[in-house]
CSV table of C-alpha atoms and ligand atoms in Angstrom, one decimal:
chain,number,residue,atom,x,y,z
O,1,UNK,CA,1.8,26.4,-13.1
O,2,UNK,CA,-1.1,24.1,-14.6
O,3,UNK,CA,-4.6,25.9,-13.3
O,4,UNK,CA,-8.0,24.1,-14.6
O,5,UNK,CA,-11.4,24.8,-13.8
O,6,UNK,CA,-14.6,22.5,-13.2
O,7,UNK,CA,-17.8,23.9,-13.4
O,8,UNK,CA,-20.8,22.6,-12.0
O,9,UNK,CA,-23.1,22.7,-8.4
O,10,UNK,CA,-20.7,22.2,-5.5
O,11,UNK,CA,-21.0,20.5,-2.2
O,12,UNK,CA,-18.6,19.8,0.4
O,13,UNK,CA,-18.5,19.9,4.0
O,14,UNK,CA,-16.6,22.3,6.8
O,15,UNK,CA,-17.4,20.7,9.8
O,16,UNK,CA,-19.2,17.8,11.2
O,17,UNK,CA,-23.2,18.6,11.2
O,18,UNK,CA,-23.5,17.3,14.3
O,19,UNK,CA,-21.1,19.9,16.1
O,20,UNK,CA,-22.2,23.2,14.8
O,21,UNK,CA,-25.7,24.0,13.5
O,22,UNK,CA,-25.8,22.3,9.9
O,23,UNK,CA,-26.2,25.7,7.7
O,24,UNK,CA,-22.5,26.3,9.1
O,25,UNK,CA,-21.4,22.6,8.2
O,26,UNK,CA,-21.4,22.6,4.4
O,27,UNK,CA,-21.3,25.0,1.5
O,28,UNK,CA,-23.1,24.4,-1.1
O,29,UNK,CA,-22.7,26.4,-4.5
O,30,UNK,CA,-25.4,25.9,-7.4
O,31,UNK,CA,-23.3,26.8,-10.7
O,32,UNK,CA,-20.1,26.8,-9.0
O,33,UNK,CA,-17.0,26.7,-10.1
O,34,UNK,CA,-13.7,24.7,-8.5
O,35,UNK,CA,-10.5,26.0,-9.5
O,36,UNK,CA,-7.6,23.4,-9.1
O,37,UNK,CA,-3.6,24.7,-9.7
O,38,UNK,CA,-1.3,22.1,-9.5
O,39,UNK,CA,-3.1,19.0,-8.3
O,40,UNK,CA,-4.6,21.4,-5.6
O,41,UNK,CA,-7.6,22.9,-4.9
O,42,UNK,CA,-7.0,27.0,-5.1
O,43,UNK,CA,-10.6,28.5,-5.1
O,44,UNK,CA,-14.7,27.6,-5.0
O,45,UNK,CA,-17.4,30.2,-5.8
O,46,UNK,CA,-20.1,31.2,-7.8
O,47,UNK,CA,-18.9,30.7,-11.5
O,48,UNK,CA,-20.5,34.0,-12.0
O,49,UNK,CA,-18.1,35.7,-9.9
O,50,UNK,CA,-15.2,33.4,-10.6
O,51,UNK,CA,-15.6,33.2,-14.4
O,52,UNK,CA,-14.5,36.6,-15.4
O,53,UNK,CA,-11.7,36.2,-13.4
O,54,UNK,CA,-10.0,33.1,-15.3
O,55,UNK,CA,-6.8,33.9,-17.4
O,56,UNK,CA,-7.9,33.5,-20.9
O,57,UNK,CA,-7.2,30.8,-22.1
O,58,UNK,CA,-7.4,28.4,-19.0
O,59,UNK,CA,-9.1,24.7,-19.8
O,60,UNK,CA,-12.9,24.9,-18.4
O,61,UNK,CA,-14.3,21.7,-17.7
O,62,UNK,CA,-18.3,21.9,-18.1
O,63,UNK,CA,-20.5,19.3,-15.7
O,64,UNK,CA,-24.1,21.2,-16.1
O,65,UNK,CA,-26.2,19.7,-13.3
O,66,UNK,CA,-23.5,17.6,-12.3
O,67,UNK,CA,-22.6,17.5,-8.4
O,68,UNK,CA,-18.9,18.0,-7.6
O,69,UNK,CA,-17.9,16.7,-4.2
O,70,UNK,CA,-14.8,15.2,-2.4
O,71,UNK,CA,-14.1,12.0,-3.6
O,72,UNK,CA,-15.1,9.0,-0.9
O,73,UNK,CA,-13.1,8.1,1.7
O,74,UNK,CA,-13.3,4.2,2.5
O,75,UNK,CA,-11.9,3.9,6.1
O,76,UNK,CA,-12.0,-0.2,5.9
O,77,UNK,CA,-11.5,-2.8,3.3
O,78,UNK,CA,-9.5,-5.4,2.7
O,79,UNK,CA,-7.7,-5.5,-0.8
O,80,UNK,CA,-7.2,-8.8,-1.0
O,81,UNK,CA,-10.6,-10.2,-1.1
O,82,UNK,CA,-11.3,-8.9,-3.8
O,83,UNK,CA,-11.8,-12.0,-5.1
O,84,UNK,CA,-14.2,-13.4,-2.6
O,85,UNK,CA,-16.7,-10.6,-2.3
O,86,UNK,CA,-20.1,-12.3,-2.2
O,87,UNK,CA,-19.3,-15.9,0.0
O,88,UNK,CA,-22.5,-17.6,0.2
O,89,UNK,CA,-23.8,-18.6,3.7
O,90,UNK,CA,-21.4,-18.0,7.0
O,91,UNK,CA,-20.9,-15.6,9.9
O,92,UNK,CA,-17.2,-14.5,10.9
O,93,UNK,CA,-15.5,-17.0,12.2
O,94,UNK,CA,-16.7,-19.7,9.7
O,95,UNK,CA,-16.3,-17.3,7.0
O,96,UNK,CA,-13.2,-16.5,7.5
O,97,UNK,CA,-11.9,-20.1,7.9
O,98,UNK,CA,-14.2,-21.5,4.6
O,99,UNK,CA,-13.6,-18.5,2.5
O,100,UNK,CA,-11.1,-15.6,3.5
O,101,UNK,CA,-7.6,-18.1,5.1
O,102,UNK,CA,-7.5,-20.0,1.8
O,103,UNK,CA,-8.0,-17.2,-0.3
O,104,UNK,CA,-5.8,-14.5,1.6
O,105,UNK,CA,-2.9,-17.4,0.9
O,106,UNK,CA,-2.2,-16.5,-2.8
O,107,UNK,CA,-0.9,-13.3,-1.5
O,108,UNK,CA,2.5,-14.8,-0.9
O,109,UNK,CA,2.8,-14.4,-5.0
O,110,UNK,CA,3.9,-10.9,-5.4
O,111,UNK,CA,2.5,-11.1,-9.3
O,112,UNK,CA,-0.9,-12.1,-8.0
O,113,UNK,CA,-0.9,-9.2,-5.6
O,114,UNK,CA,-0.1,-7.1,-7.9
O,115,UNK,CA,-2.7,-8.2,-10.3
O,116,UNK,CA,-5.2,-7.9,-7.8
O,117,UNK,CA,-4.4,-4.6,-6.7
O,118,UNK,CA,-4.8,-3.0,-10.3
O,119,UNK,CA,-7.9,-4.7,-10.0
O,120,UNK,CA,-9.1,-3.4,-6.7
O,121,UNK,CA,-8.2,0.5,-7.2
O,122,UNK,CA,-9.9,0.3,-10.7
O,123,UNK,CA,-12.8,-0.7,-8.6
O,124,UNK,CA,-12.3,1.8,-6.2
O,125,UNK,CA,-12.1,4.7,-8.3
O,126,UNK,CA,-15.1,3.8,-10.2
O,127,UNK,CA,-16.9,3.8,-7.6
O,128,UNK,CA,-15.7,6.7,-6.4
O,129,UNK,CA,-13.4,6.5,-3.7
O,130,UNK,CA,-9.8,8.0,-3.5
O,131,UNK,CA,-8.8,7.1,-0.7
O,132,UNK,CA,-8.7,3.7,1.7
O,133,UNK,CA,-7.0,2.1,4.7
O,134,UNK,CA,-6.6,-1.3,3.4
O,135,UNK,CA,-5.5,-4.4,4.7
O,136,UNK,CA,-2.9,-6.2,3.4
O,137,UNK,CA,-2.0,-10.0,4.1
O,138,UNK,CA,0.4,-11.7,6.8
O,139,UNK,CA,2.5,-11.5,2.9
O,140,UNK,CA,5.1,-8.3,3.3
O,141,UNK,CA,4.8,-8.9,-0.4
O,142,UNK,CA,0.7,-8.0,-0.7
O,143,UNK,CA,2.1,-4.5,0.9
O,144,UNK,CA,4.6,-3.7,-1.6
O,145,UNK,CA,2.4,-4.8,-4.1
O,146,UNK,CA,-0.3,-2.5,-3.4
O,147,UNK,CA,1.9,0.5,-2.8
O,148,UNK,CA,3.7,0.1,-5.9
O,149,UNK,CA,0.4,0.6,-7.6
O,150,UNK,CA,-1.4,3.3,-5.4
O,151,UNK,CA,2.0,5.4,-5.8
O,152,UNK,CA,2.1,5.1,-9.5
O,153,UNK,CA,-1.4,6.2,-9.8
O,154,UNK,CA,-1.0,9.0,-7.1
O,155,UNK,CA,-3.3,8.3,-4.7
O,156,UNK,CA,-3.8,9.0,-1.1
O,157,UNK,CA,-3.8,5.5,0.5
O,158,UNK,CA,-2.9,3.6,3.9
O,159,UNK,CA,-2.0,0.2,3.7
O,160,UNK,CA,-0.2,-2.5,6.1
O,161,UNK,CA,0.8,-6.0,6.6
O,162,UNK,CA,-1.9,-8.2,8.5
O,163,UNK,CA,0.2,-9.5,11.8
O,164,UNK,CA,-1.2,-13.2,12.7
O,165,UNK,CA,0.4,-15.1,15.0
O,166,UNK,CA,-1.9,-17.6,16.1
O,167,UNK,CA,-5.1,-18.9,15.4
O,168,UNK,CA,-4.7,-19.5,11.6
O,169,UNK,CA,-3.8,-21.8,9.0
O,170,UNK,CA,0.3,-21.9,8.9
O,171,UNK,CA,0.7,-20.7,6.2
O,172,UNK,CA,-0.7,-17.3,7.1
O,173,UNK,CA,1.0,-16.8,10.5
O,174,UNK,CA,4.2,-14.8,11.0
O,175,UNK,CA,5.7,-15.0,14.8
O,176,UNK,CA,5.8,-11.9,17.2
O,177,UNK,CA,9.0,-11.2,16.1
O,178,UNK,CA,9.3,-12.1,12.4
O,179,UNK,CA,5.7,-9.8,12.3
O,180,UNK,CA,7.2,-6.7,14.2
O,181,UNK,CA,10.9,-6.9,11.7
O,182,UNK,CA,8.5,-7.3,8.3
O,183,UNK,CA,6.4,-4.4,9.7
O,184,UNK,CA,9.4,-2.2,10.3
O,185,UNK,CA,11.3,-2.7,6.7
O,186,UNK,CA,7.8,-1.4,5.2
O,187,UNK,CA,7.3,1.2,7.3
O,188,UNK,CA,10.6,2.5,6.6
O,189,UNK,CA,9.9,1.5,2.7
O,190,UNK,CA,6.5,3.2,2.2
O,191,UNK,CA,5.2,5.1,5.2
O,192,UNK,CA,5.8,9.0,4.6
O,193,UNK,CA,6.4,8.2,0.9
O,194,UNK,CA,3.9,10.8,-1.6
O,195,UNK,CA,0.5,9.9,-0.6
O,196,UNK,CA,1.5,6.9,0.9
O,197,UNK,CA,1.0,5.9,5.0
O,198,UNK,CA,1.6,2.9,7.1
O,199,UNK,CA,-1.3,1.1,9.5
O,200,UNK,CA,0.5,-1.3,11.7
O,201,UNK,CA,-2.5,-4.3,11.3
O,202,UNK,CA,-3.3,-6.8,13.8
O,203,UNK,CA,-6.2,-8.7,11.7
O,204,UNK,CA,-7.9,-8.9,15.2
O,205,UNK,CA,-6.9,-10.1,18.6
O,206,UNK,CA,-7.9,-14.2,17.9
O,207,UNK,CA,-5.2,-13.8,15.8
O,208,UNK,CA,-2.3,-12.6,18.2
O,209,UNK,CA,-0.8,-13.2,20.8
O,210,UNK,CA,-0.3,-10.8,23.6
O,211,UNK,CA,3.4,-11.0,23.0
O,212,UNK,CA,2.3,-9.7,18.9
O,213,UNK,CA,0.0,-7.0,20.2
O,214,UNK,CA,3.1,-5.9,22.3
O,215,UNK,CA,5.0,-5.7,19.4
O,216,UNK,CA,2.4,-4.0,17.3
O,217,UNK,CA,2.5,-1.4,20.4
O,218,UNK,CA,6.5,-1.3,20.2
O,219,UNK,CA,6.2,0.1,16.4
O,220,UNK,CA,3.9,2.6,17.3
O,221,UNK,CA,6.1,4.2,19.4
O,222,UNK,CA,9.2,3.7,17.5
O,223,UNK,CA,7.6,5.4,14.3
O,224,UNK,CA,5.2,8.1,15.4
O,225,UNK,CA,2.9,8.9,12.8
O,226,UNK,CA,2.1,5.4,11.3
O,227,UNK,CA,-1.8,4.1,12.0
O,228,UNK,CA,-3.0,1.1,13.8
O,229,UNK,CA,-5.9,-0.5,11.8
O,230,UNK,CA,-7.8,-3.8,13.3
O,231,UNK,CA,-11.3,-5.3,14.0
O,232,UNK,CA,-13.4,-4.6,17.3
O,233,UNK,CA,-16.3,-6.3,18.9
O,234,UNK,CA,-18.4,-7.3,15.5
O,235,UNK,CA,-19.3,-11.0,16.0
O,236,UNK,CA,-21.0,-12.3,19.6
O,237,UNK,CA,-19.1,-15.6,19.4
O,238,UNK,CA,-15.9,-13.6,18.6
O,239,UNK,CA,-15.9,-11.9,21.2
O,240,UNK,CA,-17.0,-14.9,23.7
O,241,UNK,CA,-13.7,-16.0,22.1
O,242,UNK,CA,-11.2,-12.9,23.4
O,243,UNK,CA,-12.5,-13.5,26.6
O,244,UNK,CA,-11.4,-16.7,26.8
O,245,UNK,CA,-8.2,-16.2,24.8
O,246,UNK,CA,-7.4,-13.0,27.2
O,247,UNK,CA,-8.5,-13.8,30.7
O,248,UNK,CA,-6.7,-11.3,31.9
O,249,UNK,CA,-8.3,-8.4,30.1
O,250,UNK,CA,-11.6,-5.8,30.8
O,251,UNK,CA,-13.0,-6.4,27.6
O,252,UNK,CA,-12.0,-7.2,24.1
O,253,UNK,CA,-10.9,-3.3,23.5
O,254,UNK,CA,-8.3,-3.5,26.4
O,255,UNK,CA,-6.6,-6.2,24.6
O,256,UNK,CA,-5.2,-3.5,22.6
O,257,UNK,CA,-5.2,-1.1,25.5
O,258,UNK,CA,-2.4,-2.9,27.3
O,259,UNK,CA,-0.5,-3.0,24.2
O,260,UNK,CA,-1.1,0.8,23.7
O,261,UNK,CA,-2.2,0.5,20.1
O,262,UNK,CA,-5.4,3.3,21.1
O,263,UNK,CA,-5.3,6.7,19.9
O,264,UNK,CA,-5.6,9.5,17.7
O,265,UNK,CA,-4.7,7.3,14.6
O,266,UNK,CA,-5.9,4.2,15.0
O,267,UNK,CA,-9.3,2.6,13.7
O,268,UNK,CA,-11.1,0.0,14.9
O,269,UNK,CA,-13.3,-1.6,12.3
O,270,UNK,CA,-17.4,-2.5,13.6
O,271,UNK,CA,-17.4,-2.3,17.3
O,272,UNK,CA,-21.1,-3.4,17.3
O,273,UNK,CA,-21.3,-5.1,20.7
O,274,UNK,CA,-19.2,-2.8,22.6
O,275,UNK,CA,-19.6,-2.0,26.7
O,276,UNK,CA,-20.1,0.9,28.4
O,277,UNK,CA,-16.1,1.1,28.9
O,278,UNK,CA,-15.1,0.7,26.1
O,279,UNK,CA,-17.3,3.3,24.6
O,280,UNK,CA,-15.4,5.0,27.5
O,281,UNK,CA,-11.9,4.0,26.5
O,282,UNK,CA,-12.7,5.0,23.1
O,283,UNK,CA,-13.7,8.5,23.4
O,284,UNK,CA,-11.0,9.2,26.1
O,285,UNK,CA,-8.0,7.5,23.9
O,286,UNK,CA,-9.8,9.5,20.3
O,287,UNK,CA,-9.5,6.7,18.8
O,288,UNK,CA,-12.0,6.1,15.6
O,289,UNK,CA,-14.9,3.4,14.5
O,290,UNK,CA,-14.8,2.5,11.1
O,291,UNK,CA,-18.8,1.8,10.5
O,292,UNK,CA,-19.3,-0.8,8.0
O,293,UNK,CA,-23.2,-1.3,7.3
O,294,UNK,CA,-23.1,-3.5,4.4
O,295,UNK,CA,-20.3,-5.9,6.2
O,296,UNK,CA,-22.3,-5.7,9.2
O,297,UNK,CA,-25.6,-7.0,7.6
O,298,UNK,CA,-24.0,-9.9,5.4
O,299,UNK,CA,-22.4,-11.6,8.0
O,300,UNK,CA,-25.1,-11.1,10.6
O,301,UNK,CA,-22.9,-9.3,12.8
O,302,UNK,CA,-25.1,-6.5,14.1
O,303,UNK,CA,-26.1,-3.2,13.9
O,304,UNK,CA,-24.2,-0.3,15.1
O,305,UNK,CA,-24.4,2.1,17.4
O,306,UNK,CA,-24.2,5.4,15.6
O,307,UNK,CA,-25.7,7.3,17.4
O,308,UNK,CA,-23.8,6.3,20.7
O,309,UNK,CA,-20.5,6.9,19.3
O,310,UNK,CA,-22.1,10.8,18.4
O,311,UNK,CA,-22.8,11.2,21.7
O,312,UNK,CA,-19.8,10.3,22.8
O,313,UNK,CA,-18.0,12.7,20.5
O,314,UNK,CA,-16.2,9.3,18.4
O,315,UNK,CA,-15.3,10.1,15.3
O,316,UNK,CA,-16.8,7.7,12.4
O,317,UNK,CA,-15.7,7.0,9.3
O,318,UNK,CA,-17.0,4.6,6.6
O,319,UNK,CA,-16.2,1.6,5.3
O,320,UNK,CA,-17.0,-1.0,2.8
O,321,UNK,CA,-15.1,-3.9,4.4
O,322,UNK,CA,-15.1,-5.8,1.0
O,323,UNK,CA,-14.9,-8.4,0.9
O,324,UNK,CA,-17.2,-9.3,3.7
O,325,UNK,CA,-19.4,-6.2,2.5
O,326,UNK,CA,-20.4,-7.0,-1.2
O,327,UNK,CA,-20.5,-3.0,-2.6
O,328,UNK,CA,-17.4,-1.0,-2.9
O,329,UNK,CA,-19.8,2.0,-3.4
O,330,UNK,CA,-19.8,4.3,-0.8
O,331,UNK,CA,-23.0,5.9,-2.1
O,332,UNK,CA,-24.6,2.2,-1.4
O,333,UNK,CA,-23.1,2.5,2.0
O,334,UNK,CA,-24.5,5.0,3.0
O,335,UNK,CA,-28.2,3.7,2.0
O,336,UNK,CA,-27.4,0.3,4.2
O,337,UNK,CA,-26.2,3.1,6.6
O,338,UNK,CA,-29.7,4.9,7.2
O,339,UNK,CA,-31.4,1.5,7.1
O,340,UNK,CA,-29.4,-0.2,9.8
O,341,UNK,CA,-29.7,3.5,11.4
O,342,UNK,CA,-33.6,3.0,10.6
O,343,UNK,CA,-33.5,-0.7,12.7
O,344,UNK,CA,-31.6,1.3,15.8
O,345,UNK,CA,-34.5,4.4,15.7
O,346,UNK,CA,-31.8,6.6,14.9
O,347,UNK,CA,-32.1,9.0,12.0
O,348,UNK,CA,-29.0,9.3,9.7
O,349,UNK,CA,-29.3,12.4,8.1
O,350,UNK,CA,-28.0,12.6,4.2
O,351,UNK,CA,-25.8,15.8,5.6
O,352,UNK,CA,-23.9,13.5,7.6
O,353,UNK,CA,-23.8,10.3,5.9
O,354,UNK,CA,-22.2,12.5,3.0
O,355,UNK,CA,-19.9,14.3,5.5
O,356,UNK,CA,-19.3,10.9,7.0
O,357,UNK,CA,-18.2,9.6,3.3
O,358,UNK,CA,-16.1,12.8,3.0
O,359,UNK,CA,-14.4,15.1,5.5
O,360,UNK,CA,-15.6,12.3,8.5
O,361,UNK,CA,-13.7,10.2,6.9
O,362,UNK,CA,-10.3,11.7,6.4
O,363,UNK,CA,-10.8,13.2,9.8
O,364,UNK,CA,-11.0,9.6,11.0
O,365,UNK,CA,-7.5,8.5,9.0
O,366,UNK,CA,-6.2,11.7,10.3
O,367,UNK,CA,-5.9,12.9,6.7
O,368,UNK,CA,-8.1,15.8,6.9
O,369,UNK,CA,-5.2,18.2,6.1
O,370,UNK,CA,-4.8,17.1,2.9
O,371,UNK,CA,-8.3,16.1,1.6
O,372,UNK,CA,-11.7,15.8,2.6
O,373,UNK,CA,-13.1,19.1,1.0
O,374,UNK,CA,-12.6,22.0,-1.0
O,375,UNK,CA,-10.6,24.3,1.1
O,376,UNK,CA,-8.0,26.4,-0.6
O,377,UNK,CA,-4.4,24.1,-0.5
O,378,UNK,CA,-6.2,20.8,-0.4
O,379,UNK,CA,-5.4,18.0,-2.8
O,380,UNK,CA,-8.0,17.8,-5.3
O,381,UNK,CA,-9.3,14.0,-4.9
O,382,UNK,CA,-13.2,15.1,-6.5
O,383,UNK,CA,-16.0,13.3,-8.3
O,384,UNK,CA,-18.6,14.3,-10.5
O,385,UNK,CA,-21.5,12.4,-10.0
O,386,UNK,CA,-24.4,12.3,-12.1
O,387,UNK,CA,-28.0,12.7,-10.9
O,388,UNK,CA,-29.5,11.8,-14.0
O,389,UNK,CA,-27.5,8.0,-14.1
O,390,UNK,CA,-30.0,5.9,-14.5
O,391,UNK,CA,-34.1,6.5,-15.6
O,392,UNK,CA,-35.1,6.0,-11.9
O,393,UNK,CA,-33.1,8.6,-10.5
O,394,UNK,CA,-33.5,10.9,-13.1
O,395,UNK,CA,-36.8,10.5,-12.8
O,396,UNK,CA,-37.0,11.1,-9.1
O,397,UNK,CA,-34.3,13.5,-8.7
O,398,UNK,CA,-36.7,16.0,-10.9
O,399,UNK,CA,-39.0,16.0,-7.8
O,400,UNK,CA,-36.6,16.4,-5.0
O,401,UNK,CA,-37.9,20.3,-3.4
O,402,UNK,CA,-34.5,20.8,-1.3
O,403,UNK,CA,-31.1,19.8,-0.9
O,404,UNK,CA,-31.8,17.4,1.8
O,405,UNK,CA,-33.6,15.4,-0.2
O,406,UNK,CA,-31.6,15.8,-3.4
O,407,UNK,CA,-28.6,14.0,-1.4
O,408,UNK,CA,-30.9,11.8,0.0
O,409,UNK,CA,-32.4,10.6,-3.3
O,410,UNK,CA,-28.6,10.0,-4.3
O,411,UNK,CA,-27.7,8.4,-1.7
O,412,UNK,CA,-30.6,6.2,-1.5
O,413,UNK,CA,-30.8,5.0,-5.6
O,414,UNK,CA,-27.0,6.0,-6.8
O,415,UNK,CA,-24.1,3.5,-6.7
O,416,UNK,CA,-21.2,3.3,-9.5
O,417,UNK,CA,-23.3,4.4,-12.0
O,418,UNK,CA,-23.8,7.6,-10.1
O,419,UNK,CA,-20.0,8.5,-9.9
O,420,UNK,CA,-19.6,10.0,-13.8
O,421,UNK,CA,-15.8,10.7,-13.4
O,422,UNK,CA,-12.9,11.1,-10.1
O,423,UNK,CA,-10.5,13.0,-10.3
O,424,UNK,CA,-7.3,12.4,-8.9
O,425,UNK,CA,-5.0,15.3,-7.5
O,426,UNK,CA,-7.1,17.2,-10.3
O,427,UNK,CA,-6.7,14.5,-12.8
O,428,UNK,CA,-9.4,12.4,-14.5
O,429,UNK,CA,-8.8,8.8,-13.3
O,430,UNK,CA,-11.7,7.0,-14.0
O,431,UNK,CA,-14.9,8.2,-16.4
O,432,UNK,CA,-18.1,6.6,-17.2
O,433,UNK,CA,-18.4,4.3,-20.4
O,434,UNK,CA,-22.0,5.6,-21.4
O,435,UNK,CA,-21.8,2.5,-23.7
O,436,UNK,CA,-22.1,0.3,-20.2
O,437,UNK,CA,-24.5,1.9,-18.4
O,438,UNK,CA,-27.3,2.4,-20.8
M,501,LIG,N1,-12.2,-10.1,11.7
M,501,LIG,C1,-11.0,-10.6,11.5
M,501,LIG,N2,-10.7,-10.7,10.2
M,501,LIG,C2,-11.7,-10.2,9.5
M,501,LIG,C3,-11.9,-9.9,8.1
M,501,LIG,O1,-11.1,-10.3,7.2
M,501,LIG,N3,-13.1,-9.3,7.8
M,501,LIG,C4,-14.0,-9.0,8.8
M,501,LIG,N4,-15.2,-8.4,8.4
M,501,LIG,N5,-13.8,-9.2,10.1
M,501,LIG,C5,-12.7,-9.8,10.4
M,502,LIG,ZN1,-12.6,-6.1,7.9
């Protein structure tokens, strides 16, 4: 039995703020003290009360002033761009044909993948997340890759194999069938393995044919349990484009519909220009929006409708959506959050974009279970992060009157240098070099 103790304020959330009145949504502990035993959480509380308590002798990790909080959940992002965050000067469809094709074709080299996922989960943890659903490539290879390194670093992630059948450059399509057998061998590799889950992953329904998204709908039910994880309704002339690619369909969201890849478990990344019913189909199917602010304003897409999916009762999670978002800080996400929230007249509260980042999230990916907050039994995924990071939120942070606007101010002016150390399954995975930062 290994048990370890963190000391420092506490935050993390019970319930979305939006469903019960917010003092019952959160707990928040100045001077608390998080007691992990065996990679889990086993108690919070005032380290006044909790201190005494400790068999001598157990190791006491001090983070005066220091927030510990859930690490991030990233609900959308796509490994393998990596490479080409930051591509100057397109919208999706160009983009994705100048930039994204020809660099998401290096991925048949399992050695590159490889490379590049060390790469990315550095990134990641740096920043603060712990765990991501995360494309892959049309590559079965790019999945194995990336799952051999999220399993030998422990971490909590959901990955799959981008089906394509259509629509892009040939060496990036699979066929209906060769995508549904490559699908199955990783499920039955990876999915269920430690941390490890399967999203089946149409990139989008340009991409496939009907006769793919039937497939994609066929390993669903074959292997309950695994995700589905595509793209929705961001771009205007994309979706122009499923209409006339599906003729026979509602709307863009009952392309997937008549495959039955909706549900409890399955995302769909953006959904900025959605209709009334698919709003609808959404809600009634609990299926999940992954909202990706930062993707959303690079490529011009749109903003979203946060606070329609609330009202509806859809669940939200975050995401990043490198590389067509150029941050992989969820802390920076949430700040082009409450701005594109700010453009819709909809006020994004710091309780819920940090619930959003947290418990939202894993409720999204179905994960909440296993992390999302501090409850006794949880995995302990945490971060420290540092309101004194840099001179301008130092400085600021000094003059915040109430915990509102403490999480706002960090929210607002934090990003990786905020995030002073994550903790994975109650092990340090990533700390600050102080030589870097200042
Ligand atoms: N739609 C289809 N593929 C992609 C992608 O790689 N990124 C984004 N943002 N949207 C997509
Ligand atoms: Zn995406």
């Amino acid at each position: 039995m290994s048990l370890e103790a963190f000391r420092g304020d506490i935050l993390h959330f019970l319930q979305d703020p939006d469903s019960v009145p917010l003092a019952e949504s959160y707990q928040y502990i100045e001077d608390g003290l998080l007691l992990v035993e065996d990679g889990r959480v086993s108690a919070t509380g005032p380290a006044s009360a909790l201190l005494p308590e400790l068999p001598p002798g157990t190791p006491l990790n001090d983070y005066p002033g220091k927030l510990l909080c859930p690490g991030f959940v990233d609900t959308h992002i796509h490994y393998p761009q990596t490479k080409m965050v930051a591509a100057y000067g397109e919208q999706l469809l160009q983009w994705l044909e100048t930039y994204t094709f020809p660099t998401e074709a290096e991925f048949a080299d399992r050695a590159h993948a490889a490379a590049i996922a060390e790469r990315f989960l550095d990134e990641l943890l740096r920043c603060g997340t712990t765990t991501a659903q995360v494309f892959g490539t049309v590559h079965p290879e790019s999945v194995d890759a990336f799952f051999a390194v999220a399993e030998q670093r422990n971490l909590r992630m959901i990955c799959g194999k981008v089906l394509m059948d259509r629509n892009a450059p040939e060496a990036l399509t699979d066929t209906a069938e060769s995508g549904y057998q490559q699908s199955r061998e990783l499920i039955e590799r990876w999915h269920g393995k430690g941390r490890l889950r399967y999203a089946v992953t149409p990139r989008f329904a340009p991409t496939s044919t009907p006769e793919q998204l039937e497939q994609a709908g066929r390993l669903l039910r074959e292997h309950p349990g695994v995700h589905l994880h595509t793209h929705l309704s961001e771009n205007r002339d994309e979706v122009a484009w499923v209409r006339e690619l599906f003729p026979d369909c509602a709307h863009y969201l009952d392309t997937y519909d008549q495959a039955g890849l909706l549900g409890r478990r399955s995302v769909f990344a953006h959904g900025i220009h959605l209709e009334d019913a698919e709003w609808q189909r959404l809600a009634e199917t609990e299926s999940n929006i992954a909202f990706c602010p930062g993707s959303n304003l690079f490529l011009g897409s749109g903003l979203f409708k946060l606070q329609r999916a609330v009202q509806q009762g859809i669940r939200v999670g975050l995401g990043t959506d490198i590389g067509a978002g150029h941050t992989f800080s969820i802390l920076e996400t949430m700040a082009d959050a409450y701005k594109t929230q700010q453009l819709s007249g909809y006020k994004l509260t710091p309780f819920k974009a940090f619930y959003l980042a947290t418990l939202g999230g894993a409720s999204s990916l179905d994960c909440q279970q296993h992390i999302g907050n501090f409850e006794a039994g949880k995995e302990a995924d945490f971060l420290v992060l540092d309101p004194a990071a840099t001179p301008m939120l130092a400085f600021r942070y000094q003059h915040c009157a109430s915990l509102l606007e403490k999480l706002f101010v960090l929210a607002m002016l934090g990003d990786d240098r905020a995030i002073l150390a994550t903790y994975i399954a109650g092990h340090c995975a990533h700390h600050r070099d102080d030589t870097d930062t200042h």
